[in-house]
Amino acid sequence: MLILCFILIASFTTTLMACSCKGFHPQEHFCQDDYVLRIKVVGSLKVDRSDETPYTPGILRFEKIYYPIRIIKIYKGNISGLTHLKPLRRHSNKVRYISRLYVPSRISSCSLSLTKTRIYVVMGQIHQGVLHHGLCNWRSTWKHITHAQLNGLKKHYAKGCECSIRTCPTREWCKKSQLPTECRWVSNDGFGVSQCVDRWQVCRYNRISRSCKWRQREHPNFKKCVNQVRWPKKLENS
């Protein structure tokens, strides 16, 4: 019985470790990933059976699954070589595309779920002509994208890719000496301020001084966000 409990605990711990994602600023994801797209999920989750191997009893088989998507906007990446790509033109001069977004198998402990008809900004990798999007890749519903994030997606994130955003475990660690080309970001400060940095801050590179710095520190929306997460009850009663 003791051995069985140990196995169950070990299995549960392994599952948690396998799916734990380190907190990264969206600008880091933008610079590191192959593609950044605004998409609309146009269908329910489907199984790709194009190269499915015969089922063998007793052997765990991970399905290749995907969401049918409409690509609305390309912020980064070359999608011309995608295996599943169909141009779609509707009521405008803008060409949009129908494609597939492959996600982790449903039997994987790191599976994820997207909502049909909802619009997202997603980032991820392109492998063998296929868009891959995992649990730890960055995503956000379109309605929750802030003005600062939108400007970042359009131009500022790319301009800041010469910078290094150092993710710190604590505020005290962040205060230590840092490189000129580095912006520091506390992934979990205990107050939730990290979400404000995520939503309102951009790390910009200055070519003259060859240094990097957060550029939206004085943005009123950033200050408002910080106040809301630090003193929510005080603001509610004011």
mmCIF file of C-alpha atoms in Angstrom:
data_model
loop_
_atom_site.group_PDB
_atom_site.id
_atom_site.type_symbol
_atom_site.label_atom_id
_atom_site.label_comp_id
_atom_site.label_asym_id
_atom_site.label_seq_id
_atom_site.Cartn_x
_atom_site.Cartn_y
_atom_site.Cartn_z
ATOM 1 C CA MET A 1 0.000 0.000 0.000
ATOM 2 C CA LEU A 2 2.865 2.337 0.891
ATOM 3 C CA ILE A 3 4.555 1.619 -2.443
ATOM 4 C CA LEU A 4 1.307 2.319 -4.308
ATOM 5 C CA CYS A 5 0.929 5.672 -2.523
ATOM 6 C CA PHE A 6 4.518 6.575 -3.392
ATOM 7 C CA ILE A 7 3.929 5.741 -7.066
ATOM 8 C CA LEU A 8 0.754 7.849 -7.156
ATOM 9 C CA ILE A 9 2.488 10.806 -5.494
ATOM 10 C CA ALA A 10 5.495 10.495 -7.809
ATOM 11 C CA SER A 11 3.202 10.317 -10.827
ATOM 12 C CA PHE A 12 1.251 13.384 -9.679
ATOM 13 C CA THR A 13 4.469 15.316 -8.992
ATOM 14 C CA THR A 14 5.884 14.380 -12.406
ATOM 15 C CA THR A 15 2.679 15.565 -14.075
ATOM 16 C CA LEU A 16 2.854 18.913 -12.307
ATOM 17 C CA MET A 17 6.526 19.347 -13.168
ATOM 18 C CA ALA A 18 5.934 18.401 -16.786
ATOM 19 C CA CYS A 19 3.261 21.082 -17.150
ATOM 20 C CA SER A 20 4.727 23.881 -15.066
ATOM 21 C CA CYS A 21 5.549 26.872 -17.259
ATOM 22 C CA LYS A 22 8.117 29.484 -16.323
ATOM 23 C CA GLY A 23 6.766 33.017 -16.485
ATOM 24 C CA PHE A 24 8.084 34.972 -19.472
ATOM 25 C CA HIS A 25 7.214 38.443 -20.683
ATOM 26 C CA PRO A 26 5.281 38.395 -24.008
ATOM 27 C CA GLN A 27 8.174 40.267 -25.628
ATOM 28 C CA GLU A 28 10.462 37.323 -24.826
ATOM 29 C CA HIS A 29 8.029 34.926 -26.471
ATOM 30 C CA PHE A 30 7.737 37.248 -29.472
ATOM 31 C CA CYS A 31 11.497 37.354 -30.009
ATOM 32 C CA GLN A 32 12.097 33.634 -29.467
ATOM 33 C CA ASP A 33 9.130 32.058 -31.266
ATOM 34 C CA ASP A 34 8.760 31.324 -34.986
ATOM 35 C CA TYR A 35 5.360 32.915 -35.470
ATOM 36 C CA VAL A 36 3.006 35.439 -33.875
ATOM 37 C CA LEU A 37 -0.529 35.446 -35.275
ATOM 38 C CA ARG A 38 -3.969 36.808 -34.623
ATOM 39 C CA ILE A 39 -6.355 33.965 -35.338
ATOM 40 C CA LYS A 40 -9.987 32.990 -35.075
ATOM 41 C CA VAL A 41 -10.849 29.429 -34.071
ATOM 42 C CA VAL A 42 -13.358 28.348 -36.729
ATOM 43 C CA GLY A 43 -13.919 24.736 -35.726
ATOM 44 C CA SER A 44 -13.864 22.253 -32.890
ATOM 45 C CA LEU A 45 -10.832 20.153 -32.001
ATOM 46 C CA LYS A 46 -10.081 17.581 -34.718
ATOM 47 C CA VAL A 47 -7.835 14.530 -35.055
ATOM 48 C CA ASP A 48 -5.297 14.361 -37.889
ATOM 49 C CA ARG A 49 -5.380 10.800 -39.209
ATOM 50 C CA SER A 50 -3.299 11.443 -42.335
ATOM 51 C CA ASP A 51 -0.280 9.444 -41.152
ATOM 52 C CA GLU A 52 -1.812 7.517 -38.278
ATOM 53 C CA THR A 53 -0.091 4.229 -37.446
ATOM 54 C CA PRO A 54 -2.153 1.058 -36.850
ATOM 55 C CA TYR A 55 -3.361 0.673 -33.285
ATOM 56 C CA THR A 56 -1.384 -1.766 -31.140
ATOM 57 C CA PRO A 57 -3.122 -3.021 -27.967
ATOM 58 C CA GLY A 58 -1.297 -1.992 -24.812
ATOM 59 C CA ILE A 59 0.694 0.762 -26.544
ATOM 60 C CA LEU A 60 -0.120 4.367 -25.583
ATOM 61 C CA ARG A 61 -0.663 6.418 -28.736
ATOM 62 C CA PHE A 62 -0.646 10.206 -28.742
ATOM 63 C CA GLU A 63 -3.087 11.676 -31.234
ATOM 64 C CA LYS A 64 -2.129 14.505 -33.558
ATOM 65 C CA ILE A 65 -4.858 17.049 -32.927
ATOM 66 C CA TYR A 66 -5.515 20.536 -34.211
ATOM 67 C CA TYR A 67 -7.942 23.423 -34.295
ATOM 68 C CA PRO A 68 -9.103 24.735 -37.686
ATOM 69 C CA ILE A 69 -8.204 28.427 -37.651
ATOM 70 C CA ARG A 70 -8.525 31.548 -39.753
ATOM 71 C CA ILE A 71 -5.336 33.610 -39.806
ATOM 72 C CA ILE A 72 -6.396 37.243 -39.517
ATOM 73 C CA LYS A 73 -3.074 39.021 -38.966
ATOM 74 C CA ILE A 74 0.590 38.020 -39.182
ATOM 75 C CA TYR A 75 2.804 39.913 -36.729
ATOM 76 C CA LYS A 76 5.809 37.643 -37.187
ATOM 77 C CA GLY A 77 6.726 34.573 -39.212
ATOM 78 C CA ASN A 78 6.666 33.232 -42.751
ATOM 79 C CA ILE A 79 3.575 31.079 -43.226
ATOM 80 C CA SER A 80 3.922 30.594 -46.980
ATOM 81 C CA GLY A 81 5.462 27.149 -46.490
ATOM 82 C CA LEU A 82 2.718 25.754 -44.271
ATOM 83 C CA THR A 83 1.371 22.367 -45.335
ATOM 84 C CA HIS A 84 -2.236 23.272 -44.567
ATOM 85 C CA LEU A 85 -2.828 26.779 -45.910
ATOM 86 C CA LYS A 86 -5.718 28.054 -48.012
ATOM 87 C CA PRO A 87 -6.061 31.721 -49.039
ATOM 88 C CA LEU A 88 -9.406 33.267 -48.176
ATOM 89 C CA ARG A 89 -10.617 36.635 -49.461
ATOM 90 C CA ARG A 90 -13.818 38.132 -48.073
ATOM 91 C CA HIS A 91 -15.330 41.589 -48.669
ATOM 92 C CA SER A 92 -11.968 43.374 -48.566
ATOM 93 C CA ASN A 93 -8.564 43.594 -50.166
ATOM 94 C CA LYS A 94 -6.988 41.792 -47.223
ATOM 95 C CA VAL A 95 -6.097 38.163 -47.857
ATOM 96 C CA ARG A 96 -6.737 35.879 -44.912
ATOM 97 C CA TYR A 97 -5.973 32.199 -44.604
ATOM 98 C CA ILE A 98 -7.502 28.983 -43.339
ATOM 99 C CA SER A 99 -4.994 26.710 -41.619
ATOM 100 C CA ARG A 100 -4.472 24.354 -38.684
ATOM 101 C CA LEU A 101 -3.093 25.005 -35.215
ATOM 102 C CA TYR A 102 -1.675 21.803 -33.733
ATOM 103 C CA VAL A 103 -1.878 21.456 -29.941
ATOM 104 C CA PRO A 104 -0.768 18.774 -27.427
ATOM 105 C CA SER A 105 -2.678 15.499 -27.404
ATOM 106 C CA ARG A 106 -5.773 15.240 -25.222
ATOM 107 C CA ILE A 107 -4.209 12.370 -23.278
ATOM 108 C CA SER A 108 -1.200 14.543 -22.533
ATOM 109 C CA SER A 109 -1.126 16.138 -19.090
ATOM 110 C CA CYS A 110 -0.153 19.395 -20.824
ATOM 111 C CA SER A 111 -3.179 19.639 -23.098
ATOM 112 C CA LEU A 112 -4.928 22.972 -23.660
ATOM 113 C CA SER A 113 -8.319 24.152 -24.826
ATOM 114 C CA LEU A 114 -9.354 26.963 -27.179
ATOM 115 C CA THR A 115 -12.902 28.209 -27.707
ATOM 116 C CA LYS A 116 -14.608 28.021 -31.089
ATOM 117 C CA THR A 117 -15.410 31.445 -32.683
ATOM 118 C CA ARG A 118 -13.061 33.222 -30.263
ATOM 119 C CA ILE A 119 -10.193 35.400 -31.527
ATOM 120 C CA TYR A 120 -6.722 34.929 -30.030
ATOM 121 C CA VAL A 121 -3.168 36.139 -30.394
ATOM 122 C CA VAL A 122 -0.973 33.024 -30.334
ATOM 123 C CA MET A 123 2.764 32.396 -30.543
ATOM 124 C CA GLY A 124 4.675 29.194 -31.140
ATOM 125 C CA GLN A 125 6.879 27.103 -33.396
ATOM 126 C CA ILE A 126 6.721 26.041 -37.041
ATOM 127 C CA HIS A 127 7.968 22.492 -37.555
ATOM 128 C CA GLN A 128 7.840 20.591 -40.843
ATOM 129 C CA GLY A 129 5.322 23.029 -42.289
ATOM 130 C CA VAL A 130 2.972 22.884 -39.302
ATOM 131 C CA LEU A 131 1.964 25.487 -36.703
ATOM 132 C CA HIS A 132 2.567 24.131 -33.193
ATOM 133 C CA HIS A 133 1.182 25.769 -30.060
ATOM 134 C CA GLY A 134 1.878 24.280 -26.632
ATOM 135 C CA LEU A 135 0.699 24.945 -23.121
ATOM 136 C CA CYS A 136 3.742 27.106 -22.316
ATOM 137 C CA ASN A 137 3.525 29.177 -25.502
ATOM 138 C CA TRP A 138 2.022 32.642 -25.078
ATOM 139 C CA ARG A 139 -1.623 33.252 -25.930
ATOM 140 C CA SER A 140 -4.286 35.804 -25.116
ATOM 141 C CA THR A 141 -7.844 36.432 -26.196
ATOM 142 C CA TRP A 142 -7.981 39.410 -28.526
ATOM 143 C CA LYS A 143 -10.324 41.383 -26.271
ATOM 144 C CA HIS A 144 -7.760 41.272 -23.452
ATOM 145 C CA ILE A 145 -4.853 42.623 -25.523
ATOM 146 C CA THR A 146 -3.900 46.060 -24.186
ATOM 147 C CA HIS A 147 -2.947 49.076 -26.285
ATOM 148 C CA ALA A 148 0.680 48.696 -25.168
ATOM 149 C CA GLN A 149 0.712 45.021 -26.149
ATOM 150 C CA LEU A 150 -0.812 45.806 -29.545
ATOM 151 C CA ASN A 151 1.888 48.400 -30.233
ATOM 152 C CA GLY A 152 4.432 45.849 -29.079
ATOM 153 C CA LEU A 153 3.086 43.241 -31.493
ATOM 154 C CA LYS A 154 3.093 45.731 -34.374
ATOM 155 C CA LYS A 155 6.615 47.118 -33.910
ATOM 156 C CA HIS A 156 8.078 47.660 -30.417
ATOM 157 C CA TYR A 157 8.655 44.022 -29.435
ATOM 158 C CA ALA A 158 10.699 43.398 -32.595
ATOM 159 C CA LYS A 159 12.789 46.528 -31.990
ATOM 160 C CA GLY A 160 13.576 45.289 -28.499
ATOM 161 C CA CYS A 161 14.822 41.843 -29.496
ATOM 162 C CA GLU A 162 18.393 43.067 -29.023
ATOM 163 C CA CYS A 163 17.556 43.363 -25.340
ATOM 164 C CA SER A 164 17.605 40.560 -22.833
ATOM 165 C CA ILE A 165 14.634 40.364 -20.482
ATOM 166 C CA ARG A 166 15.816 38.665 -17.324
ATOM 167 C CA THR A 167 13.045 36.942 -15.421
ATOM 168 C CA CYS A 168 13.717 37.170 -11.689
ATOM 169 C CA PRO A 169 12.215 34.865 -9.060
ATOM 170 C CA THR A 170 12.033 37.687 -6.485
ATOM 171 C CA ARG A 171 12.181 41.483 -6.334
ATOM 172 C CA GLU A 172 15.359 41.319 -4.209
ATOM 173 C CA TRP A 173 17.100 39.232 -6.885
ATOM 174 C CA CYS A 174 16.091 41.798 -9.512
ATOM 175 C CA LYS A 175 17.784 44.608 -7.605
ATOM 176 C CA LYS A 176 21.200 43.005 -8.028
ATOM 177 C CA SER A 177 23.629 44.344 -10.647
ATOM 178 C CA GLN A 178 22.430 43.967 -14.206
ATOM 179 C CA LEU A 179 23.796 44.365 -17.722
ATOM 180 C CA PRO A 180 23.090 47.577 -19.710
ATOM 181 C CA THR A 181 21.203 45.584 -22.361
ATOM 182 C CA GLU A 182 18.935 43.964 -19.805
ATOM 183 C CA CYS A 183 15.435 44.662 -18.520
ATOM 184 C CA ARG A 184 14.451 42.808 -15.376
ATOM 185 C CA TRP A 185 11.003 41.420 -14.648
ATOM 186 C CA VAL A 186 9.721 39.690 -11.510
ATOM 187 C CA SER A 187 7.663 36.724 -12.663
ATOM 188 C CA ASN A 188 6.004 36.271 -9.265
ATOM 189 C CA ASP A 189 6.304 39.185 -6.854
ATOM 190 C CA GLY A 190 3.548 38.090 -4.515
ATOM 191 C CA PHE A 191 1.361 41.085 -5.415
ATOM 192 C CA GLY A 192 0.493 40.249 -9.009
ATOM 193 C CA VAL A 193 2.351 43.323 -10.304
ATOM 194 C CA SER A 194 4.034 41.054 -12.864
ATOM 195 C CA GLN A 195 0.764 40.926 -14.802
ATOM 196 C CA CYS A 196 0.911 44.731 -15.073
ATOM 197 C CA VAL A 197 4.450 44.553 -16.494
ATOM 198 C CA ASP A 198 3.208 41.872 -18.884
ATOM 199 C CA ARG A 199 0.296 44.012 -20.069
ATOM 200 C CA TRP A 200 1.785 47.513 -20.131
ATOM 201 C CA GLN A 201 5.597 47.403 -20.340
ATOM 202 C CA VAL A 202 7.914 47.175 -23.353
ATOM 203 C CA CYS A 203 11.686 46.737 -23.132
ATOM 204 C CA ARG A 204 13.180 49.186 -25.647
ATOM 205 C CA TYR A 205 16.703 49.306 -27.050
ATOM 206 C CA ASN A 206 18.530 52.653 -27.291
ATOM 207 C CA ARG A 207 21.047 52.495 -30.142
ATOM 208 C CA ILE A 208 22.902 55.605 -28.970
ATOM 209 C CA SER A 209 23.578 54.432 -25.416
ATOM 210 C CA ARG A 210 23.414 50.748 -26.408
ATOM 211 C CA SER A 211 21.240 50.063 -23.422
ATOM 212 C CA CYS A 212 17.760 48.742 -22.677
ATOM 213 C CA LYS A 213 15.051 50.139 -20.452
ATOM 214 C CA TRP A 214 11.382 49.666 -19.663
ATOM 215 C CA ARG A 215 9.612 52.454 -21.563
ATOM 216 C CA GLN A 216 6.145 52.608 -20.022
ATOM 217 C CA ARG A 217 6.947 53.062 -16.336
ATOM 218 C CA GLU A 218 4.948 56.296 -16.117
ATOM 219 C CA HIS A 219 2.032 55.101 -18.235
ATOM 220 C CA PRO A 220 -1.192 55.911 -16.304
ATOM 221 C CA ASN A 221 -2.689 52.516 -17.119
ATOM 222 C CA PHE A 222 0.382 50.781 -15.710
ATOM 223 C CA LYS A 223 0.125 52.758 -12.477
ATOM 224 C CA LYS A 224 -3.600 52.066 -12.288
ATOM 225 C CA CYS A 225 -2.982 48.337 -12.783
ATOM 226 C CA VAL A 226 -0.348 48.282 -10.024
ATOM 227 C CA ASN A 227 -2.668 50.095 -7.615
ATOM 228 C CA GLN A 228 -5.512 47.710 -8.399
ATOM 229 C CA VAL A 229 -3.505 44.564 -7.652
ATOM 230 C CA ARG A 230 -1.819 45.968 -4.540
ATOM 231 C CA TRP A 231 -4.767 47.708 -2.906
ATOM 232 C CA PRO A 232 -7.952 46.290 -4.468
ATOM 233 C CA LYS A 233 -10.135 46.740 -1.364
ATOM 234 C CA LYS A 234 -8.953 50.294 -0.819
ATOM 235 C CA LEU A 235 -9.860 51.234 -4.391
ATOM 236 C CA GLU A 236 -13.240 49.530 -4.144
ATOM 237 C CA ASN A 237 -14.155 51.596 -1.079
ATOM 238 C CA SER A 238 -12.850 54.895 -2.446
#
